[in-house]
Amino acid sequence: MSEEKSLNFIEEIIEADLESGKYKTILTRFPPEPNGYLHIGHAKSICLNFGLGLKYGGKTNLRFDDTNPVKEETEYVDSIKEDVQWLGFNWEKELYASDYFEQLYLFAVDLIKKGLAYVDDSSAEEIASLKGTPTVPGMDSANRSRTIDENLQLFAQMKAGKYADGEKVLRAKIDMASPNMHMRDPLLYRIKHAHHHRTGDAWCIYPMYDFAHGQSDSIENITHSICTLEFIPHRELYDWMIDKLEIFPSQQYEFARLNMTYTVMSKRKLLQLVTEGHVQSWDDPRMPTISGMRRRGFTAESIRTFCDKIGVARRENMIDFSLLEFCLREDLNKSALRVMGVLDPLKLIITNYPDGQTEELVSENGPDEAYGTRIVPFSKELWVEREDFMEEAAKKWFRLAPGAAVRLKSAYIIKCDGFTKDANGIVNEIHCSYLPETKSGHDTSGMSVKGTIHWVSVTHAVPAEVRLYERLFKVENPAAEDGDFKEYINEDSLKIISNAWVEHSLLSGTTATRYQFLRKGYFCLDKESAASKLVFNRTVTLKDAWSKEVKKH
RNA sequence: UGGGUUAUGGUGUAAUGGUAACACAACAGAUUUUGAUUCUGUCUUUCUAGGUUCGAAUCCUAGUAACCCAACCA
């Protein structure tokens, strides 16, 4: 009651249904086809359906819409279950449309007996040409007037395997002149002599979406069947089936699917990215798949927050990728361990520091005291970030440059005295002197500097590979551009750094550990990482006011 | 004989006839041993034209634009 947040349109419907007594409790479902991996668009649907169940004390089923055996595989079933669980949701029942094949077959027989379905011998082409167009009414098939007995016999023979693929179909008898193309005698069953991932070879006829989905909802007593906008034209048929079959009246509601800038969101396109090698796999960290995002280091919490923030409505949308990044950073900032890692190393020598000496300095692990501290070794030679040094300081430059002073995080203030270059004219060493009285936590100097930089001790550092990811596409909406969407792929979306140095403490992490490399971004261990060779993914950068400053000039 | 759906700042989402608000983005500034975080502030909105009303984002009329529908896919 204290929650003032306004309801989305589906919540309004549910509250009205609960209040009127239409339902005592609600039952929703998340109904993926197991023909690919789940992506962030599915996450919106998952959060919606499971969220509604949770919010209103109802339940949510996970139902696999597995009515097309040639596209579906157990591998996908497994990944979908893993992804839903990872997102933090528990389903009431794990169900399959294929569980209902027998019941669905009986429904079809019922329809035939009622004179509302018939077997058609027409080819796919003939059916298409008789269908008409949106502006031209269709025409009846010659088989439309078959007797009920004949239809019953033919359908039984279809089931028995008497016919080859495509030889016959079962159609609903509705209205070939309907303005809704889906009502022009839609196909109910087609013949496919194919192996099904669950029913094996038990069936050679398979129900179409329109004869499986709504009926499955009804069998399960789903109260609110939520799908995306493109199914609006199917709703008339959905209702027709329930009416004619006289079964539980589930109701379909549609919302707008998620679109996000700089990525694509269709399984077909994502599949192409994988099969054509534009990315490595479905869980490539650049992919908008749940598994890709998980591997990249996204937290389930951040994805849930994102889905909550984008809302649920019925108009087309294009969400800024930056909103997702905002939700990610907001969550990671609360929990990521603060560590130091140098991605583009440049050697810094503290000329007045004793040779061979090591100090154990203390550095904080997290955003607040509760995270405690750890020891970070310090010595005469350090790796620092190459981009933290300029031969000639720019305006507003707070970092290293000849004559400039900076603080080494958790260590000392140092002053840059000079640098050397290699034979190619590339800077290879920076020479600095440190101020012993500026030791972190014990600073008695009263000095203050504008810049603080991260570092790792050369003799103590651990080598690591770091993978940096950029957006996968160069344009906001690749699907809407002229030509093939793949022309807009960002060829520089993956940058592999093989010579990074990180602090020793990173040897003890797991893939579940979230790190903030100070000043560089949020990172996590990749699944390919090993003790012998650490591999990190950059989940997301930190916001960077300096790079904006640079771009301005 | 076409039908359906949707229009609110740069992007999303609210406001259910009564002060157009919240978040992201952008832009300024303060704090900072992360140019991060945090904090403060600025910026821009009801598709168009009529109408009803004391009062319209909301109701009415007529337009306009975008998206969806003619797979033996889901």
XYZ file of C-alpha atoms (C1' of nucleotides) in Angstrom:
627
model
C 0.000 0.000 0.000
C 2.873 2.325 0.746
C 4.225 1.540 -2.686
C 3.146 4.430 -4.881
C 4.535 3.043 -8.104
C 1.923 3.068 -10.829
C 0.753 -0.151 -12.413
C 1.432 -1.238 -15.950
C -1.564 -2.114 -18.072
C -1.303 -5.839 -17.394
C -1.144 -5.314 -13.656
C -4.264 -3.181 -13.944
C -6.066 -6.002 -15.733
C -4.935 -8.531 -13.160
C -5.959 -6.374 -10.232
C -9.367 -5.849 -11.818
C -9.730 -9.604 -12.381
C -8.755 -10.339 -8.796
C -11.021 -7.655 -7.429
C -14.042 -8.716 -9.467
C -13.540 -12.288 -8.345
C -13.006 -13.495 -11.893
C -9.961 -15.302 -10.548
C -8.934 -16.126 -7.027
C -5.327 -16.501 -8.044
C -3.370 -16.063 -11.246
C -1.264 -18.455 -13.288
C 1.137 -17.198 -15.936
C 3.659 -18.961 -18.080
C 6.921 -18.363 -19.899
C 6.670 -20.331 -23.174
C 9.941 -20.393 -25.164
C 10.486 -22.568 -28.195
C 13.677 -24.545 -27.513
C 15.286 -23.588 -30.786
C 17.921 -21.144 -29.576
C 19.372 -19.370 -26.613
C 17.487 -16.823 -24.556
C 18.371 -13.158 -24.957
C 17.729 -9.944 -23.057
C 14.372 -9.611 -24.833
C 13.305 -12.897 -23.295
C 14.501 -11.583 -19.951
C 11.850 -8.891 -20.221
C 9.195 -11.543 -20.728
C 10.613 -13.741 -17.963
C 10.700 -10.881 -15.478
C 7.179 -9.892 -16.475
C 5.605 -13.334 -16.235
C 7.434 -14.548 -13.152
C 7.251 -11.102 -11.598
C 3.484 -11.059 -11.940
C 3.203 -14.497 -10.377
C 5.291 -13.349 -7.443
C 3.584 -9.999 -7.031
C 0.074 -11.404 -6.953
C 0.751 -14.579 -5.048
C 0.197 -16.711 -8.129
C 2.380 -19.158 -9.981
C 4.295 -19.315 -13.244
C 4.943 -22.333 -15.409
C 7.897 -22.856 -17.685
C 6.504 -24.373 -20.844
C 8.514 -25.371 -23.861
C 6.644 -24.743 -27.073
C 8.133 -27.731 -28.829
C 5.795 -28.384 -31.713
C 8.323 -28.224 -34.526
C 10.714 -31.171 -34.170
C 13.095 -30.099 -36.910
C 14.136 -26.935 -35.082
C 14.201 -27.990 -31.478
C 16.900 -29.608 -29.397
C 17.493 -30.678 -25.816
C 20.615 -28.523 -25.720
C 18.362 -25.482 -25.938
C 15.986 -26.790 -23.290
C 18.890 -27.112 -20.891
C 20.265 -23.669 -21.587
C 16.836 -22.069 -21.195
C 16.314 -23.703 -17.814
C 19.743 -22.595 -16.690
C 19.117 -19.024 -17.810
C 15.727 -18.703 -16.128
C 17.151 -20.047 -12.882
C 20.171 -17.822 -13.093
C 17.880 -14.834 -13.478
C 16.497 -15.838 -10.125
C 13.118 -17.361 -10.909
C 11.525 -20.661 -9.970
C 8.800 -22.166 -12.077
C 5.793 -23.964 -10.672
C 5.892 -26.728 -13.303
C 8.227 -27.624 -16.125
C 5.953 -28.490 -19.025
C 6.118 -29.202 -22.719
C 3.570 -28.673 -25.465
C 4.620 -32.145 -26.550
C 3.166 -33.446 -23.279
C -0.198 -32.588 -24.787
C 0.145 -34.188 -28.220
C -2.453 -36.844 -27.426
C -4.890 -34.336 -25.967
C -4.318 -31.964 -28.867
C -5.043 -34.777 -31.294
C -8.336 -35.382 -29.501
C -9.150 -31.685 -29.717
C -8.608 -31.865 -33.464
C -10.906 -34.861 -33.775
C -13.486 -32.932 -31.774
C -13.244 -30.036 -34.194
C -13.664 -32.376 -37.162
C -16.721 -33.933 -35.568
C -18.185 -30.491 -35.122
C -17.667 -29.839 -38.813
C -15.077 -27.186 -38.006
C -11.985 -28.774 -39.499
C -11.105 -30.605 -42.680
C -8.251 -32.408 -44.332
C -6.846 -30.574 -47.322
C -4.776 -32.278 -50.035
C -3.656 -28.995 -51.552
C 0.032 -28.213 -51.836
C 1.579 -25.370 -49.883
C 1.581 -23.285 -53.039
C -2.075 -23.963 -53.759
C -3.047 -23.086 -50.243
C -1.074 -19.870 -50.427
C -2.627 -18.816 -53.715
C -6.157 -19.532 -52.529
C -5.508 -17.586 -49.377
C -5.874 -14.254 -51.153
C -4.118 -11.172 -49.884
C -4.974 -8.659 -47.176
C -7.022 -6.720 -49.711
C -8.351 -9.646 -51.737
C -10.503 -12.332 -50.136
C -9.397 -15.929 -50.346
C -11.249 -18.792 -51.972
C -12.386 -22.146 -50.695
C -10.273 -25.217 -51.285
C -11.939 -28.003 -53.233
C -11.512 -30.237 -50.164
C -13.377 -27.899 -47.883
C -16.671 -29.739 -48.347
C -15.451 -33.198 -47.398
C -17.752 -35.093 -45.082
C -17.029 -35.452 -41.424
C -16.529 -39.194 -41.780
C -14.092 -38.738 -44.619
C -12.155 -36.153 -42.643
C -12.056 -38.396 -39.611
C -10.695 -41.258 -41.648
C -8.157 -39.143 -43.495
C -6.894 -37.503 -40.305
C -6.495 -40.904 -38.673
C -4.481 -42.024 -41.680
C -2.343 -38.896 -41.453
C -1.575 -39.800 -37.885
C -0.919 -43.415 -38.854
C 1.810 -42.349 -41.230
C 0.081 -43.204 -44.477
C 1.115 -39.954 -46.148
C 4.365 -38.230 -46.909
C 5.369 -34.822 -45.618
C 3.301 -32.092 -47.249
C 0.782 -34.476 -48.767
C -2.064 -33.430 -46.504
C -2.825 -30.947 -43.750
C -5.640 -30.435 -41.302
C -7.278 -27.037 -41.482
C -9.853 -25.214 -39.426
C -12.999 -24.315 -41.353
C -13.587 -20.679 -40.563
C -13.826 -17.945 -43.182
C -11.733 -17.604 -46.345
C -12.916 -14.018 -46.724
C -11.998 -12.848 -43.234
C -10.115 -9.553 -43.107
C -7.847 -11.314 -40.625
C -5.565 -13.559 -42.645
C -5.183 -15.886 -39.695
C -8.868 -16.726 -39.823
C -8.740 -17.897 -43.449
C -8.876 -21.600 -42.635
C -5.574 -21.762 -40.725
C -3.507 -24.933 -40.733
C -3.865 -26.996 -37.595
C -1.666 -30.002 -38.295
C 1.081 -30.776 -40.760
C 2.894 -34.002 -41.523
C 6.548 -34.212 -40.515
C 8.270 -37.544 -40.443
C 10.884 -36.184 -38.091
C 12.415 -37.202 -34.797
C 11.210 -35.131 -31.893
C 13.573 -34.376 -29.017
C 11.089 -35.751 -26.503
C 8.447 -37.843 -28.253
C 10.930 -39.472 -30.578
C 9.157 -41.105 -33.517
C 5.796 -41.539 -31.834
C 4.223 -38.865 -33.997
C 4.442 -37.895 -37.638
C 1.841 -35.152 -37.425
C 2.570 -32.057 -35.393
C 0.231 -29.248 -34.324
C 0.886 -25.720 -35.512
C 1.471 -22.879 -33.061
C -2.154 -21.768 -33.299
C -3.405 -25.199 -32.403
C -0.939 -25.799 -29.620
C -0.241 -22.627 -27.745
C -3.672 -21.504 -26.670
C -4.756 -25.059 -25.993
C -1.700 -25.614 -23.812
C -2.550 -22.439 -21.910
C -6.049 -23.734 -21.460
C -4.998 -27.205 -20.353
C -2.792 -25.638 -17.695
C -5.509 -23.176 -16.666
C -3.287 -20.226 -17.427
C -5.255 -17.117 -16.507
C -3.173 -14.478 -18.235
C -1.289 -15.538 -21.340
C 1.167 -12.782 -22.084
C 2.917 -12.508 -25.429
C 4.351 -9.883 -27.738
C 2.558 -7.519 -30.110
C 3.036 -9.545 -33.278
C 0.588 -12.097 -31.923
C -2.285 -9.653 -31.808
C -3.791 -11.019 -35.064
C -3.655 -14.513 -33.569
C -5.861 -13.565 -30.663
C -9.079 -13.874 -32.656
C -8.108 -17.421 -33.530
C -6.959 -18.127 -29.978
C -10.413 -17.140 -28.742
C -12.164 -19.044 -31.534
C -10.452 -22.281 -30.540
C -11.339 -21.900 -26.889
C -14.904 -21.135 -27.831
C -15.353 -24.050 -30.223
C -13.464 -26.557 -28.100
C -15.311 -25.343 -25.003
C -12.206 -25.368 -22.838
C -10.797 -23.178 -20.059
C -10.867 -19.558 -21.246
C -7.274 -18.407 -20.917
C -6.867 -14.889 -22.193
C -4.091 -13.478 -24.293
C -2.566 -10.060 -23.665
C 0.149 -8.478 -25.731
C 2.995 -6.113 -24.868
C 5.772 -4.549 -26.934
C 8.972 -6.533 -27.197
C 12.265 -5.063 -26.143
C 14.517 -3.421 -28.699
C 17.892 -2.080 -27.718
C 20.347 0.189 -29.470
C 23.500 -1.226 -31.068
C 22.359 -4.825 -31.066
C 19.913 -7.203 -32.716
C 17.259 -9.146 -30.922
C 15.972 -11.861 -33.204
C 16.983 -15.468 -32.794
C 17.444 -15.755 -36.526
C 19.949 -12.916 -36.629
C 21.731 -14.038 -33.492
C 22.018 -17.520 -34.968
C 23.616 -16.033 -38.071
C 26.177 -14.191 -35.986
C 27.161 -17.511 -34.458
C 27.080 -19.765 -37.509
C 28.873 -17.263 -39.732
C 31.583 -16.702 -37.177
C 31.010 -13.032 -36.418
C 31.067 -14.076 -32.787
C 32.506 -17.211 -31.230
C 29.408 -18.759 -29.720
C 25.960 -18.154 -28.289
C 27.630 -17.176 -25.041
C 30.152 -14.849 -26.630
C 30.325 -11.938 -24.177
C 29.329 -9.521 -26.937
C 26.033 -11.302 -27.535
C 22.801 -9.977 -26.009
C 22.031 -13.530 -24.911
C 21.527 -14.223 -21.230
C 24.428 -16.664 -21.352
C 26.648 -14.145 -23.121
C 25.807 -11.439 -20.642
C 26.362 -13.800 -17.734
C 29.768 -14.751 -19.106
C 30.611 -11.110 -19.596
C 29.926 -10.440 -15.942
C 26.420 -9.027 -15.852
C 24.604 -9.733 -12.623
C 21.107 -11.182 -12.594
C 20.140 -8.362 -10.269
C 21.145 -5.722 -12.803
C 19.117 -7.397 -15.546
C 16.076 -7.607 -13.304
C 16.419 -3.954 -12.385
C 16.737 -3.067 -16.047
C 13.591 -4.995 -16.958
C 11.782 -3.213 -14.183
C 12.937 0.219 -15.310
C 12.023 -0.165 -18.992
C 8.396 -0.789 -18.107
C 5.712 -2.671 -19.975
C 3.575 -1.002 -22.614
C 2.126 -1.540 -26.055
C 4.187 0.777 -28.167
C 7.332 0.039 -30.088
C 10.435 1.084 -28.229
C 14.172 1.379 -28.620
C 15.919 1.351 -25.282
C 19.277 3.043 -24.890
C 22.030 0.557 -24.216
C 23.257 3.082 -21.655
C 20.292 2.328 -19.412
C 21.417 -1.291 -19.173
C 24.949 -0.101 -18.427
C 23.607 2.216 -15.771
C 21.786 -0.658 -14.041
C 24.907 -2.796 -14.293
C 27.261 -0.204 -12.837
C 24.791 0.656 -10.115
C 24.781 -2.957 -8.956
C 28.464 -3.690 -9.477
C 29.483 -0.526 -7.668
C 27.851 -1.894 -4.544
C 29.673 -5.198 -4.481
C 32.694 -5.408 -6.765
C 36.073 -5.938 -5.113
C 38.437 -3.055 -5.741
C 41.726 -4.237 -7.169
C 44.502 -2.934 -9.369
C 45.384 -4.142 -12.820
C 47.429 -2.492 -15.537
C 46.188 -3.117 -19.054
C 48.787 -1.281 -21.070
C 51.943 -1.467 -18.970
C 54.695 1.103 -18.859
C 57.572 0.692 -16.423
C 57.952 3.275 -13.698
C 61.143 3.339 -11.606
C 61.298 5.056 -8.263
C 64.877 6.155 -8.315
C 65.172 7.003 -4.619
C 63.569 3.775 -3.405
C 65.983 1.127 -2.081
C 66.828 -1.711 -4.472
C 65.266 -4.996 -3.492
C 62.981 -3.514 -0.839
C 59.329 -4.543 -0.608
C 56.694 -2.873 1.516
C 53.334 -4.367 2.363
C 50.845 -1.575 1.884
C 47.233 -1.669 2.929
C 44.423 -1.066 0.473
C 40.647 -1.176 0.880
C 38.791 -4.014 -0.832
C 35.443 -2.468 -1.443
C 33.187 0.564 -1.400
C 32.900 0.565 2.384
C 34.741 -0.633 5.489
C 32.779 -3.864 5.652
C 34.850 -5.212 2.792
C 38.027 -4.881 4.817
C 41.520 -4.384 3.509
C 44.276 -6.399 1.936
C 48.027 -6.197 1.558
C 49.450 -4.905 -1.701
C 53.203 -5.262 -2.238
C 55.154 -2.187 -3.274
C 58.676 -1.997 -4.651
C 61.092 0.084 -6.664
C 59.792 -0.913 -10.092
C 56.125 -0.652 -10.932
C 53.852 -1.109 -13.895
C 51.596 1.846 -14.543
C 49.134 2.583 -17.304
C 50.758 3.995 -20.419
C 47.863 6.377 -20.915
C 48.549 7.869 -17.492
C 51.733 9.483 -18.787
C 52.179 12.383 -21.188
C 55.482 13.759 -22.373
C 53.912 17.171 -22.307
C 51.004 17.716 -19.978
C 47.760 18.767 -21.616
C 45.413 21.308 -20.103
C 43.682 19.940 -17.005
C 45.991 16.903 -17.035
C 46.142 15.499 -13.497
C 48.394 12.534 -14.155
C 52.060 11.823 -14.854
C 54.157 14.188 -16.906
C 57.668 15.502 -16.409
C 57.644 17.703 -13.340
C 54.141 16.625 -12.278
C 53.229 14.852 -9.047
C 50.578 12.197 -8.540
C 49.638 9.783 -5.822
C 50.094 6.084 -6.334
C 46.876 4.625 -4.958
C 47.336 3.378 -1.386
C 51.056 4.232 -1.576
C 53.070 7.396 -1.976
C 53.006 10.652 -3.816
C 55.654 10.589 -6.510
C 57.155 13.247 -8.691
C 58.097 12.551 -12.272
C 61.701 13.517 -12.965
C 62.118 12.198 -16.495
C 61.728 9.324 -18.893
C 63.613 7.301 -21.478
C 62.721 6.080 -24.946
C 63.656 2.974 -26.867
C 65.247 2.829 -30.315
C 61.879 3.442 -31.939
C 61.255 6.574 -29.945
C 58.638 4.926 -27.753
C 58.673 5.841 -24.083
C 59.850 2.785 -22.162
C 60.633 4.013 -18.652
C 59.460 6.765 -16.405
C 61.748 7.934 -13.643
C 60.215 9.262 -10.476
C 61.143 10.015 -6.907
C 58.857 9.269 -4.005
C 58.145 11.290 -0.906
C 58.456 8.950 2.115
C 56.360 11.198 4.350
C 53.343 10.867 2.047
C 52.741 7.191 2.765
C 49.079 6.352 2.482
C 47.356 6.481 5.839
C 50.372 8.085 7.457
C 50.759 11.198 5.356
C 52.380 13.977 7.346
C 53.300 16.140 4.379
C 50.134 18.146 4.049
C 50.551 17.882 0.299
C 47.680 17.258 -2.017
C 47.694 16.247 -5.651
C 44.910 16.228 -8.213
C 45.603 12.797 -9.603
C 45.748 9.286 -8.183
C 46.804 6.403 -10.385
C 46.817 2.637 -10.048
C 49.888 0.423 -10.318
C 51.268 -3.050 -9.672
C 54.712 -4.029 -8.470
C 56.787 -5.529 -11.283
C 58.250 -8.312 -9.196
C 54.918 -9.261 -7.645
C 52.555 -8.796 -10.574
C 50.713 -11.689 -12.207
C 50.365 -11.765 -15.994
C 46.858 -11.844 -17.424
C 44.922 -11.735 -20.644
C 42.182 -9.146 -20.696
C 39.365 -9.053 -23.224
C 37.762 -5.717 -23.915
C 34.363 -5.560 -25.562
C 32.718 -2.786 -27.485
C 29.227 -2.661 -28.922
C 28.618 -5.293 -31.592
C 27.194 -2.872 -34.164
C 28.196 0.518 -35.437
C 24.657 1.831 -35.792
C 21.820 2.167 -33.312
C 19.371 -0.015 -35.169
C 21.129 -2.421 -37.543
C 17.889 -4.227 -38.362
C 16.395 -1.022 -39.764
C 19.331 -0.017 -41.953
C 19.483 -0.586 -45.702
C 20.955 -3.869 -46.808
C 22.081 -6.724 -44.634
C 22.347 -6.059 -40.921
C 25.753 -7.723 -40.917
C 27.203 -4.836 -42.925
C 26.944 -2.813 -39.753
C 28.917 -5.114 -37.508
C 31.596 -3.337 -35.513
C 34.792 -5.126 -36.517
C 36.556 -3.812 -33.430
C 34.101 -5.165 -30.898
C 36.716 -7.429 -29.334
C 40.171 -6.333 -28.288
C 42.429 -8.858 -26.636
C 45.210 -7.636 -24.392
C 47.670 -10.410 -23.739
C 50.267 -8.578 -21.663
C 48.303 -7.090 -18.794
C 49.557 -7.275 -15.201
C 47.299 -7.690 -12.239
C 47.837 -7.854 -8.525
C 48.515 -11.168 -6.867
C 45.180 -11.308 -5.023
C 43.372 -12.024 -8.277
C 44.769 -15.548 -8.298
C 42.173 -16.569 -5.737
C 38.981 -15.482 -7.536
C 36.237 -17.511 -9.189
C 34.034 -16.696 -12.161
C 31.441 -15.498 -9.656
C 33.747 -12.834 -8.246
C 33.132 -9.344 -9.520
C 36.061 -6.940 -9.620
C 36.528 -3.309 -10.216
C 39.956 -2.682 -11.664
C 40.461 0.748 -10.200
C 39.892 3.462 -12.784
C 39.540 0.882 -15.590
C 36.135 -0.706 -15.194
C 34.411 -3.827 -13.950
C 35.920 -7.195 -14.760
C 35.337 -10.873 -14.124
C 37.188 -14.076 -14.829
C 36.208 -15.717 -18.084
C 35.256 -19.390 -18.141
C 38.424 -20.021 -20.159
C 40.591 -18.657 -17.398
C 43.006 -20.998 -15.627
C 45.468 -20.671 -12.776
C 48.265 -20.906 -15.305
C 46.731 -18.185 -17.433
C 44.252 -15.719 -16.039
C 41.699 -14.400 -18.520
C 39.469 -11.462 -17.643
C 36.439 -10.017 -19.385
C 35.729 -6.358 -19.103
C 32.069 -6.277 -18.152
C 31.666 -2.536 -18.536
C 33.876 0.518 -18.270
C 33.617 3.081 -15.546
C 32.080 6.380 -16.520
C 34.912 8.437 -17.852
C 34.779 12.213 -17.543
C 38.329 12.613 -18.824
C 37.752 10.923 -22.160
C 34.791 13.226 -22.672
C 37.008 16.157 -21.878
C 39.504 14.960 -24.478
C 36.836 14.549 -27.144
C 35.727 18.115 -26.658
C 39.048 19.428 -27.953
C -12.411 -5.904 -48.487
C -8.286 -4.779 -46.223
C -7.785 -5.466 -41.054
C -5.236 -4.591 -36.519
C -2.015 -1.754 -33.072
C 0.480 2.624 -31.383
C 1.486 8.050 -31.069
C 3.892 12.295 -24.247
C 11.393 15.568 -23.969
C 17.260 12.678 -27.262
C 15.388 7.488 -24.988
C 11.870 4.933 -21.938
C 7.789 5.198 -18.573
C 3.802 7.867 -15.510
C -0.207 11.286 -14.967
C -7.197 7.266 -15.531
C -11.148 15.552 -17.198
C -7.931 19.433 -12.497
C -0.065 22.130 -11.393
C 2.690 17.274 -17.457
C 6.195 13.881 -13.413
C 10.151 9.988 -12.678
C 14.484 7.494 -14.623
C 18.385 7.218 -18.321
C 21.171 10.390 -21.594
C 23.323 15.276 -22.136
C 25.344 19.695 -19.816
C 27.313 22.625 -15.499
C 29.269 22.657 -10.458
C 30.784 20.578 -5.282
C 33.264 16.535 -2.738
C 36.868 12.678 -3.796
C 43.831 8.802 -2.255
C 39.301 5.717 -8.511
C 38.706 12.165 -13.662
C 34.615 6.343 -10.336
C 30.955 6.726 -6.479
C 28.116 10.526 -3.890
C 25.740 15.385 -3.854
C 23.645 19.935 -6.222
C 21.760 22.253 -10.382
C 20.428 22.951 -15.827
C 18.078 21.272 -20.238
C 14.058 19.598 -23.488
C 7.767 16.861 -23.894
C 1.572 15.741 -24.972
C 1.490 13.759 -33.838
C -1.741 17.600 -36.736
C -6.377 20.413 -37.378
C -10.961 21.331 -35.503
C -14.632 20.593 -31.482
C -16.901 19.686 -26.264
C -15.654 21.829 -21.332
C -14.623 26.740 -16.318
C -10.614 23.312 -17.422
C -8.211 18.259 -22.350
C -2.190 14.314 -22.787
C -6.951 12.254 -21.309
C -13.491 12.949 -24.311
C -15.523 13.711 -29.731
C -14.585 14.408 -35.251
C -11.306 14.376 -39.304
C -6.477 13.711 -40.814
C -1.107 12.155 -40.523
C 2.837 8.837 -39.320
C 5.011 4.272 -37.606
C 4.598 -0.876 -36.758
C 2.145 -5.845 -37.416
C -0.707 -9.567 -40.518
C -0.885 -13.174 -46.724
C 5.587 -19.596 -43.131
C 3.090 -26.908 -43.730
C 7.858 -21.104 -38.100
C 6.892 -19.739 -33.141
